[in-house]
mmCIF file of C-alpha atoms and ligand atoms in Angstrom:
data_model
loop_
_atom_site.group_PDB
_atom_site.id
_atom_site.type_symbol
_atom_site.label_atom_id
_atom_site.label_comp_id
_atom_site.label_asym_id
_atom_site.label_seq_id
_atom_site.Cartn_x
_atom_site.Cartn_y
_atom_site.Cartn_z
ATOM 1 C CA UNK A 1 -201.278 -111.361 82.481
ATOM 2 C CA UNK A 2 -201.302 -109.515 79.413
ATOM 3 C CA UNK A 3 -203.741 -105.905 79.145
ATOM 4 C CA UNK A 4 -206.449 -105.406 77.282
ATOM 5 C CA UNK A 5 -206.136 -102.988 74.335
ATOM 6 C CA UNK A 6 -206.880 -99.436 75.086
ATOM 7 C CA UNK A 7 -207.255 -97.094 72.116
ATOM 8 C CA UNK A 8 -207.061 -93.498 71.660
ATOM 9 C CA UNK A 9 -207.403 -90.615 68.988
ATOM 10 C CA UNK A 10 -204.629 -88.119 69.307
ATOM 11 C CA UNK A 11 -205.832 -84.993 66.658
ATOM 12 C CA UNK A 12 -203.535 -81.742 66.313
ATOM 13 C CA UNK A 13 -203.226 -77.977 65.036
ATOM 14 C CA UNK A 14 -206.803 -77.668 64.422
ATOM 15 C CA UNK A 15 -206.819 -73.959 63.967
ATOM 16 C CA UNK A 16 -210.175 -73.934 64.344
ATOM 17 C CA UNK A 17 -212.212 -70.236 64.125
ATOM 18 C CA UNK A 18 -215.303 -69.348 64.911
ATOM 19 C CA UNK A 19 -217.992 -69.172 62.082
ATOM 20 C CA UNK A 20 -218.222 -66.029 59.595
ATOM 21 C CA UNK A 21 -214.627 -65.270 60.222
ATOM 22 C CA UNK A 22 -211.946 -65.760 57.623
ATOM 23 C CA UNK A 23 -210.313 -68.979 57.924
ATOM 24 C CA UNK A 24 -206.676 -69.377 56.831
ATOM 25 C CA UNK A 25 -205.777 -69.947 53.506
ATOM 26 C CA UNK A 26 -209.670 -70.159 52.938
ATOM 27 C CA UNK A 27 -209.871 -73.773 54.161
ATOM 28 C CA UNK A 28 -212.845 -74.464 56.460
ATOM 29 C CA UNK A 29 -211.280 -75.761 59.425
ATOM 30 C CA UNK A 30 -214.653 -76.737 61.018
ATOM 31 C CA UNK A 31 -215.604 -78.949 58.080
ATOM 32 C CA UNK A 32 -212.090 -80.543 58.155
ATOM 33 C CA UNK A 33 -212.663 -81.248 62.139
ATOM 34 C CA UNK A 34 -215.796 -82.744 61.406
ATOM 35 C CA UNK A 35 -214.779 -84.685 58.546
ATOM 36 C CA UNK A 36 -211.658 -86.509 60.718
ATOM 37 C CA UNK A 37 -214.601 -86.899 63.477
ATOM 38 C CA UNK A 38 -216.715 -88.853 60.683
ATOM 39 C CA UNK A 39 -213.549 -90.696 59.946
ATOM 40 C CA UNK A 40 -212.907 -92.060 63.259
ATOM 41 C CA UNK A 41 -216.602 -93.318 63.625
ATOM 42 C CA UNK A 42 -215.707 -95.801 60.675
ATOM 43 C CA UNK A 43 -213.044 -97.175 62.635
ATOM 44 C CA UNK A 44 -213.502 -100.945 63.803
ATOM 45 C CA UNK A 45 -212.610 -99.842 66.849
ATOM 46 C CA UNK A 46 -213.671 -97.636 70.003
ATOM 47 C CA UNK A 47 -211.741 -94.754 71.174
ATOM 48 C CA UNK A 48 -211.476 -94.320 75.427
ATOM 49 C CA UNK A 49 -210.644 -90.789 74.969
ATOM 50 C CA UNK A 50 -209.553 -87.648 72.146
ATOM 51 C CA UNK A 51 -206.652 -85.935 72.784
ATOM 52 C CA UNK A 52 -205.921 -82.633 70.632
ATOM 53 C CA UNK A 53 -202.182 -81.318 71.037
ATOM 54 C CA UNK A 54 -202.583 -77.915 70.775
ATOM 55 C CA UNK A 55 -202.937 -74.903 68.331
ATOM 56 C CA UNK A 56 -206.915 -75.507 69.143
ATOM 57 C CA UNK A 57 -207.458 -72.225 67.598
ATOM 58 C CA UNK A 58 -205.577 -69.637 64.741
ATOM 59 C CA UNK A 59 -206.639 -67.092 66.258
ATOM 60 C CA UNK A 60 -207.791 -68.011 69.966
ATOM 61 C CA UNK A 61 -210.273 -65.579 70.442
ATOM 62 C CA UNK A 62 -212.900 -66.579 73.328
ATOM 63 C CA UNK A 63 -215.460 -67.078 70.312
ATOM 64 C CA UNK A 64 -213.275 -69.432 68.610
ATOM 65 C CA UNK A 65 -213.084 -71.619 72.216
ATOM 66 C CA UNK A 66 -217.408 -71.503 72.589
ATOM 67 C CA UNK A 67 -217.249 -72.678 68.771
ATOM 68 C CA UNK A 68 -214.836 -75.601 69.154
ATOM 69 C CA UNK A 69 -216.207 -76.654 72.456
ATOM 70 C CA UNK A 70 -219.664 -76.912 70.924
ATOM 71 C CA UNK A 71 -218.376 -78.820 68.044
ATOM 72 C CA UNK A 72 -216.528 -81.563 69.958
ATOM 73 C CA UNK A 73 -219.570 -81.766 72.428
ATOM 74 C CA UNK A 74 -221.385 -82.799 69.328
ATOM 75 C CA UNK A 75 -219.131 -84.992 67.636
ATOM 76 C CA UNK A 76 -218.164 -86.637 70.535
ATOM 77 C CA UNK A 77 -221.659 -87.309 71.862
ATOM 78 C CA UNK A 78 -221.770 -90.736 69.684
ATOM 79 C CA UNK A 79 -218.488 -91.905 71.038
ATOM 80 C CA UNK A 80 -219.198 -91.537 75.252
ATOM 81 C CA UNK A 81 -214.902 -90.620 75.597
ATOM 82 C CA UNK A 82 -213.700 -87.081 76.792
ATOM 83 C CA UNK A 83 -211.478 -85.338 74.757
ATOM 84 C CA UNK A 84 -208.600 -83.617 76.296
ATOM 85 C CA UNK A 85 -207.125 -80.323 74.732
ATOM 86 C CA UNK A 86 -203.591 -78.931 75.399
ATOM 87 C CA UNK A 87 -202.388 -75.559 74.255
ATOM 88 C CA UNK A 88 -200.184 -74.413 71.300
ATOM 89 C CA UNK A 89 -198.255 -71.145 70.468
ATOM 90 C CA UNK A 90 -201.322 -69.847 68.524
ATOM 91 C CA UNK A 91 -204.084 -70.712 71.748
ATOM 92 C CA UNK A 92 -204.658 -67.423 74.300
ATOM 93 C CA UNK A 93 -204.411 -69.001 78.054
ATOM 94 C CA UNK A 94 -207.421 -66.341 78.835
ATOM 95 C CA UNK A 95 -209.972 -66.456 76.117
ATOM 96 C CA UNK A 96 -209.348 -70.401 76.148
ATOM 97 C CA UNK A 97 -210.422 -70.599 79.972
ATOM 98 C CA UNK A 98 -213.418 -68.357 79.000
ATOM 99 C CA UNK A 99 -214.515 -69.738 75.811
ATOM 100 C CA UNK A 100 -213.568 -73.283 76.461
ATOM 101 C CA UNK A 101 -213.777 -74.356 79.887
ATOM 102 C CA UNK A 102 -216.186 -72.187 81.163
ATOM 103 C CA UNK A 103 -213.590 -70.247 83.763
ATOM 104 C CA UNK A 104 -212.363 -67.022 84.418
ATOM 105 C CA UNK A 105 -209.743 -65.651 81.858
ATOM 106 C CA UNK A 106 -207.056 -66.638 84.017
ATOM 107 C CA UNK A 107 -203.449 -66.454 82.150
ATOM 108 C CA UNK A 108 -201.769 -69.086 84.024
ATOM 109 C CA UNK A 109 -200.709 -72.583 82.322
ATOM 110 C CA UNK A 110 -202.864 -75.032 81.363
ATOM 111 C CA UNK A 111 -201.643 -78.437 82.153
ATOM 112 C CA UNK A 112 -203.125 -81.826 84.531
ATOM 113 C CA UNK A 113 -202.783 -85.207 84.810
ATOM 114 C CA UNK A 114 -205.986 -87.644 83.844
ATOM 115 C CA UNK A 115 -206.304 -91.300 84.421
ATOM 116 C CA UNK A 116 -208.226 -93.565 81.750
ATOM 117 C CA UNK A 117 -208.749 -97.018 81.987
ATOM 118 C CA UNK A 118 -204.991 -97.536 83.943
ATOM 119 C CA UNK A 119 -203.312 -94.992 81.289
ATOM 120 C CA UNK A 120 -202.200 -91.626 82.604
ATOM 121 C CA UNK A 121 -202.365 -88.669 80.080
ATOM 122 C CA UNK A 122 -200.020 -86.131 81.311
ATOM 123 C CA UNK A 123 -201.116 -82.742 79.341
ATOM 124 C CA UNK A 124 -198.377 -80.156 79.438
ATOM 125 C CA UNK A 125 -197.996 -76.486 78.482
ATOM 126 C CA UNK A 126 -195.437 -75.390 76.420
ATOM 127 C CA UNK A 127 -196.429 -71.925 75.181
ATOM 128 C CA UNK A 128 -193.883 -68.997 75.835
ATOM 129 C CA UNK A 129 -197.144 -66.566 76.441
ATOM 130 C CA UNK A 130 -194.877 -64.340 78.536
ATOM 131 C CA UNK A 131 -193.047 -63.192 75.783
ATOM 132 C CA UNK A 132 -194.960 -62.758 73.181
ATOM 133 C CA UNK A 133 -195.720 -65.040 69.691
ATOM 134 C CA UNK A 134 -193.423 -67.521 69.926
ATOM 135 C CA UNK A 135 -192.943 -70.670 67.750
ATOM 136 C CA UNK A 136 -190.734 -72.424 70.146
ATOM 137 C CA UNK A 137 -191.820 -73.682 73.407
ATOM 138 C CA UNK A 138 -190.636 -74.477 76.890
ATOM 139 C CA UNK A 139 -191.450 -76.369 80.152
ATOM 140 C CA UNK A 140 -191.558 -73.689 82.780
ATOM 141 C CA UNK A 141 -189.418 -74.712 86.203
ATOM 142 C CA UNK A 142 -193.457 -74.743 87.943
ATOM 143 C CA UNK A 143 -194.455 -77.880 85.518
ATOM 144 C CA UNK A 144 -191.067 -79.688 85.262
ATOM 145 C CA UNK A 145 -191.569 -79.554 89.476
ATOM 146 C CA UNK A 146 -195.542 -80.533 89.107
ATOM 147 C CA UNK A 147 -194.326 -83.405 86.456
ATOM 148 C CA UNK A 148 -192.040 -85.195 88.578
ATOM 149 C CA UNK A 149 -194.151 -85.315 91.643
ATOM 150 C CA UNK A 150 -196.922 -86.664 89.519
ATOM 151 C CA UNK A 151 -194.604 -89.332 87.874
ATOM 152 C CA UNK A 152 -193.068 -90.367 91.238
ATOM 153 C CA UNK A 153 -196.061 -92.952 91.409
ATOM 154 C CA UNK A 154 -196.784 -94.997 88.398
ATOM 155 C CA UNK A 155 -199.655 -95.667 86.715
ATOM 156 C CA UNK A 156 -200.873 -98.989 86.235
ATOM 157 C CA UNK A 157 -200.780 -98.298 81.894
ATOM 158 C CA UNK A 158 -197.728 -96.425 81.708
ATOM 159 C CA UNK A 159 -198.050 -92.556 81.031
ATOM 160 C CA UNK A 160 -198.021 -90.439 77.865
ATOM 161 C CA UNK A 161 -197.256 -86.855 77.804
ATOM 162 C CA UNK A 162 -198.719 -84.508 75.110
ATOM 163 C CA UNK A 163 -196.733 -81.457 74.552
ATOM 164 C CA UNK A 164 -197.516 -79.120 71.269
ATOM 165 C CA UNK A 165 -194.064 -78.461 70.187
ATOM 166 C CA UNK A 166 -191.782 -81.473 69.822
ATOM 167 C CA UNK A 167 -188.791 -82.549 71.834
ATOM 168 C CA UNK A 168 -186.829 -83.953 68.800
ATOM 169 C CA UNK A 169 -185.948 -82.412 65.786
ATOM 170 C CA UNK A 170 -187.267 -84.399 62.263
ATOM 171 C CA UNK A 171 -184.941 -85.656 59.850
ATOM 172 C CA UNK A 172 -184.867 -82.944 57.536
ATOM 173 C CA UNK A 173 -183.901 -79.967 60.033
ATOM 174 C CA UNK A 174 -186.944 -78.211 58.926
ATOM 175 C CA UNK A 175 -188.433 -76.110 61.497
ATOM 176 C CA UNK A 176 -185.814 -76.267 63.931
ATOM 177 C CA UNK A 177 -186.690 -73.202 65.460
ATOM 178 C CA UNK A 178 -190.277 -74.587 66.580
ATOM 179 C CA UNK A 179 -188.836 -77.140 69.245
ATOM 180 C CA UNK A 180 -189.051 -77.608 72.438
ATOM 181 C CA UNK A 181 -185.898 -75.235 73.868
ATOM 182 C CA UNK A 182 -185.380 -77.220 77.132
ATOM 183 C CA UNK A 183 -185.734 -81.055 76.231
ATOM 184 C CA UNK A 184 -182.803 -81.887 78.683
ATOM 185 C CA UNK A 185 -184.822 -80.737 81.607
ATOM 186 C CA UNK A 186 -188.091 -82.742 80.076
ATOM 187 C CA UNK A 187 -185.487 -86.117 79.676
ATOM 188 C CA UNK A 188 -184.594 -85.300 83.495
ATOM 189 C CA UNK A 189 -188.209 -85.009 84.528
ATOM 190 C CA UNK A 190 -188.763 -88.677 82.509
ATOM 191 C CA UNK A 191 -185.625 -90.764 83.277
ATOM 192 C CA UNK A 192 -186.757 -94.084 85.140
ATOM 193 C CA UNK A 193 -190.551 -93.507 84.903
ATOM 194 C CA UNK A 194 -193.435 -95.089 83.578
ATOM 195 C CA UNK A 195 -193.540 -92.511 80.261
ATOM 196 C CA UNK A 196 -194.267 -94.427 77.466
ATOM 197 C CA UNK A 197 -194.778 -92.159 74.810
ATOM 198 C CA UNK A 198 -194.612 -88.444 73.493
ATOM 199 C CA UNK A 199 -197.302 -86.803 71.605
ATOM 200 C CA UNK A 200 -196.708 -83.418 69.627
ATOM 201 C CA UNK A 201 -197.852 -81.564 66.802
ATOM 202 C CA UNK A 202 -197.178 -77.726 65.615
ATOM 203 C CA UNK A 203 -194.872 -79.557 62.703
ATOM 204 C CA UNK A 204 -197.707 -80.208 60.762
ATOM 205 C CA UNK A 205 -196.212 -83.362 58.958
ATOM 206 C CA UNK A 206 -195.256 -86.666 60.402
ATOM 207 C CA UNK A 207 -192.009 -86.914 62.103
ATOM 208 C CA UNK A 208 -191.311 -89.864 64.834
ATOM 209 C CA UNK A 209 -188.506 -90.466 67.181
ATOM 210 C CA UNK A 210 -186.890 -92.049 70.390
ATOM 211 C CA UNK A 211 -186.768 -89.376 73.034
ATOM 212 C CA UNK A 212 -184.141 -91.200 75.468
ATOM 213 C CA UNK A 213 -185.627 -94.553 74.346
ATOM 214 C CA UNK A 214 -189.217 -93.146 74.968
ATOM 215 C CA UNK A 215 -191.167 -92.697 71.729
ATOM 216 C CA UNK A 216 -192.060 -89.173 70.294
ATOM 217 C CA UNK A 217 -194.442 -88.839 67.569
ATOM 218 C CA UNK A 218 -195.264 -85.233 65.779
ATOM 219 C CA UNK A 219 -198.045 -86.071 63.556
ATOM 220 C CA UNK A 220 -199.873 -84.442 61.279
ATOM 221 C CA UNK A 221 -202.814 -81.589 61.522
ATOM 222 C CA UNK A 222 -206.167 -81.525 61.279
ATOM 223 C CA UNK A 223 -205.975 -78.238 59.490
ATOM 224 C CA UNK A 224 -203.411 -77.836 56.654
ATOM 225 C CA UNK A 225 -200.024 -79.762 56.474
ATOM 226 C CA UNK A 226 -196.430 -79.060 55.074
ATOM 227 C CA UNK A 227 -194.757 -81.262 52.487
ATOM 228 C CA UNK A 228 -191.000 -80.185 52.095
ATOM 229 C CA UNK A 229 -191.073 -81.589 48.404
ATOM 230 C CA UNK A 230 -188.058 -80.144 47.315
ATOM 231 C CA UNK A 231 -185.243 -78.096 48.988
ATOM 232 C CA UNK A 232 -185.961 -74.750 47.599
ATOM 233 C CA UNK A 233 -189.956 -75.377 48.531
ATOM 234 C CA UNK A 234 -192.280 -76.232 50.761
ATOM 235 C CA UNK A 235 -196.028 -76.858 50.192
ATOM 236 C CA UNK A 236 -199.283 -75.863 52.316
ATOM 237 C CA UNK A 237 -201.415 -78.652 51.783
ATOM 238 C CA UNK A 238 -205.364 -79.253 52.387
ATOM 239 C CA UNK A 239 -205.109 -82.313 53.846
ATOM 240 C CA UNK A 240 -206.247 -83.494 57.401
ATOM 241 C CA UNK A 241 -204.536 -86.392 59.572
ATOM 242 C CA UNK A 242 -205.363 -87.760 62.893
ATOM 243 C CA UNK A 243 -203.458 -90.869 64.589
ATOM 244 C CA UNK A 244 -204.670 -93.854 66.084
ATOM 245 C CA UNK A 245 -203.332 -94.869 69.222
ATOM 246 C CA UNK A 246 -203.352 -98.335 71.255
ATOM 247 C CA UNK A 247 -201.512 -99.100 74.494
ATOM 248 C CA UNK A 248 -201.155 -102.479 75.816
ATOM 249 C CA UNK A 249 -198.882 -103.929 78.374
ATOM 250 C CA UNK A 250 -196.750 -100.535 78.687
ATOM 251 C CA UNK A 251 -196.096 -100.062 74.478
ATOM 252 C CA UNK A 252 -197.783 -96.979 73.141
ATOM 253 C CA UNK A 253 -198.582 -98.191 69.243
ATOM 254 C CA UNK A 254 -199.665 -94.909 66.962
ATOM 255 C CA UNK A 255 -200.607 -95.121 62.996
ATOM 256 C CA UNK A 256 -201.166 -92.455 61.261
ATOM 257 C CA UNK A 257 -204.214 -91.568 59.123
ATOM 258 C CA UNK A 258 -204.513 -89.391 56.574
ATOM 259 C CA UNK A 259 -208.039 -88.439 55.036
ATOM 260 C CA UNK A 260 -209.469 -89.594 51.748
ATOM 261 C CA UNK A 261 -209.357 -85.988 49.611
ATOM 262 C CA UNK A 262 -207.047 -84.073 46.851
ATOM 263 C CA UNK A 263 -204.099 -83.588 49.201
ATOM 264 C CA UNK A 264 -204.449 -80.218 46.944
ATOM 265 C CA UNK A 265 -201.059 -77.654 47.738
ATOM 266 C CA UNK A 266 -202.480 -74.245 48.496
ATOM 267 C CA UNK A 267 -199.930 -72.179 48.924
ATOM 268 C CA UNK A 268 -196.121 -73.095 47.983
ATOM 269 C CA UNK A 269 -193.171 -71.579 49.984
ATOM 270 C CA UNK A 270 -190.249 -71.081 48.325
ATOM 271 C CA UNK A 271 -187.184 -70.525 49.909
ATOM 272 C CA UNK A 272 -183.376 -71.594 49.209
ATOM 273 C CA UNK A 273 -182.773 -72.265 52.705
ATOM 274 C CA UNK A 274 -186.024 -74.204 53.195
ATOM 275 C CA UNK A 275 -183.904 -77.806 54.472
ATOM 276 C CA UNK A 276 -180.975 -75.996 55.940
ATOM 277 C CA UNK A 277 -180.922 -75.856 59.897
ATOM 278 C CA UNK A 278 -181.944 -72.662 61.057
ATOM 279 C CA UNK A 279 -178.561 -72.344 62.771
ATOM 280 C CA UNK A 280 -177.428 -72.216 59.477
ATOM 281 C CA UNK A 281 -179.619 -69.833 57.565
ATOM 282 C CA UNK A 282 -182.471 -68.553 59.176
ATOM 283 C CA UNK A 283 -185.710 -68.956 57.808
ATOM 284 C CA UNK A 284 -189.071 -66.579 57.914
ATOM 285 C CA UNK A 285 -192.160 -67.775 57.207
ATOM 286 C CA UNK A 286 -194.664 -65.095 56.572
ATOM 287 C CA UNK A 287 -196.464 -64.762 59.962
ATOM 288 C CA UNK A 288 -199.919 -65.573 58.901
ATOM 289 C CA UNK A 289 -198.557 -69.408 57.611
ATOM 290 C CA UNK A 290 -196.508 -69.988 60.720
ATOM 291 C CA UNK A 291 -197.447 -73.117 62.093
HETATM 292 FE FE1 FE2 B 301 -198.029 -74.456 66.587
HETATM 293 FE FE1 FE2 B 302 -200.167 -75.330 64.087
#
């Protein structure tokens, strides 16, 4: 017999800070949280659950965890779905425990396994805390272990993992430096499961795959985004996208949405190398814009 529809909102890079702080490139990530929150409440339909993919905060100071928490508690009140957050290579394990979840400023990883409605989200951590800013990620040994246990039993929806840096590269070869370093390990940990889908972000712009036939979707942030209009340039843009998600009868279906505005560039990158691979020509973005 054929499954209801179960839909989701999957959000990302939200780079959220707390209020009377300078916000990057002067955009006002709260308003641009609140604004995709607004957007989803036009939707025709109901969300089971919000999923955010990581880079929660620019800065990740404890302050900027209280702020986002209280935000979500507010604009989720209407909906009656939890929203579940994973970690990016700008979040702070410590001050996100304190600020967010309520817990001791513990610097282990951040990841669990939830069930809603029959789907299992599978929240993973791939920050490289230990050594420092990073923009790539990896799955530690610990998780790949915890992952496979978990998805030794399958769920009666199928499972999607949400990971902040992507396991495929995009078409383009930009960013190929802010991958995940160990996706052969992660396409171990997967083979002959119930996975039915990948959900990244940390790309800021829309990129979707077939991770070893499962699919992988980078979308677009809540913050800022990157158009690579040209090869010698790359624009910041003020624009905001979150992706709607359905699963029914083991297919993970996401659309993207962009938000009604200017799409107005804010700050334009210009580099000869911007579309070469990285193994090529290496690239540096100045440290404040990294994604
Ligand atoms: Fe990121
Ligand atoms: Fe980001």
């Amino acid at each position: 017999m054929s499954q209801d529809n179960l839909y989701f909102i999957h959000m990302t890079d939200t780079h959220i800070k707390a209020p009377g702080q300078k916000n990057l490139l002067n955009l006002d990530m709260t308003a641009k949280l609140r604004a995709v929150f607004a957007q989803v409440k036009t939707l025709s339909v109901k969300p089971a659950f919000f999923v955010i993919s990581g880079d929660l905060a620019h800065e990740g100071d404890t302050a900027d965890y209280q702020h986002l928490r209280a935000v979500l508690d507010e604009e989720t009140a209407d909906f009656n779905a939890p929203v579940f957050v994973a970690l990016g290579n700008h979040d702070h394990r410590g001050p996100f425990r304190e600020g967010y979840l309520g817990q001791t400023p513990e610097e282990t990883a951040y990841y669990f396994e939830q069930t809603i409605d029959g789907l299992r989200l599978i929240v993973l951590d791939t920050e490289i805390s230990s050594e420092g800013e990073k923009v790539e990620g990896r799955l530690d040994a610990e998780q790949l272990t915890w992952l496979k246990s978990v998805l030794a039993t399958p769920a009666e929806r199928g499972t999607i993992l949400v990971l902040h840096h992507p396991a495929l590269p995009n078409a383009l070869r930009l960013l190929d430096d802010h991958l995940l370093t160990n996706p052969d390990d992660l396409a171990e940990a997967i083979r002959d499961t119930d996975v039915i889908g990948l959900l990244s972000g940390h790309i800021h712009f829309s990129s979707v795959g077939s991770f070893h036939g499962v699919p992988s979707a980078a979308l677009a942030g809540v913050a800022f985004n990157l158009d690579p209009t040209t090869a010698t340039s790359m624009r910041f843009m003020d624009s905001s996208g979150f992706n709607l998600g359905m699963v029914r009868d083991h297919h993970m279906i996401v659309q993207p949405m962009m938000l009604p505005g200017e799409h107005r560039e804010v700050f334009r990158w210009e580099v000869d190398s911007a579309l070469k691979p990285v193994a090529e020509q290496p690239v540096a973005i100045p440290d404040e814009l990294q994604a």
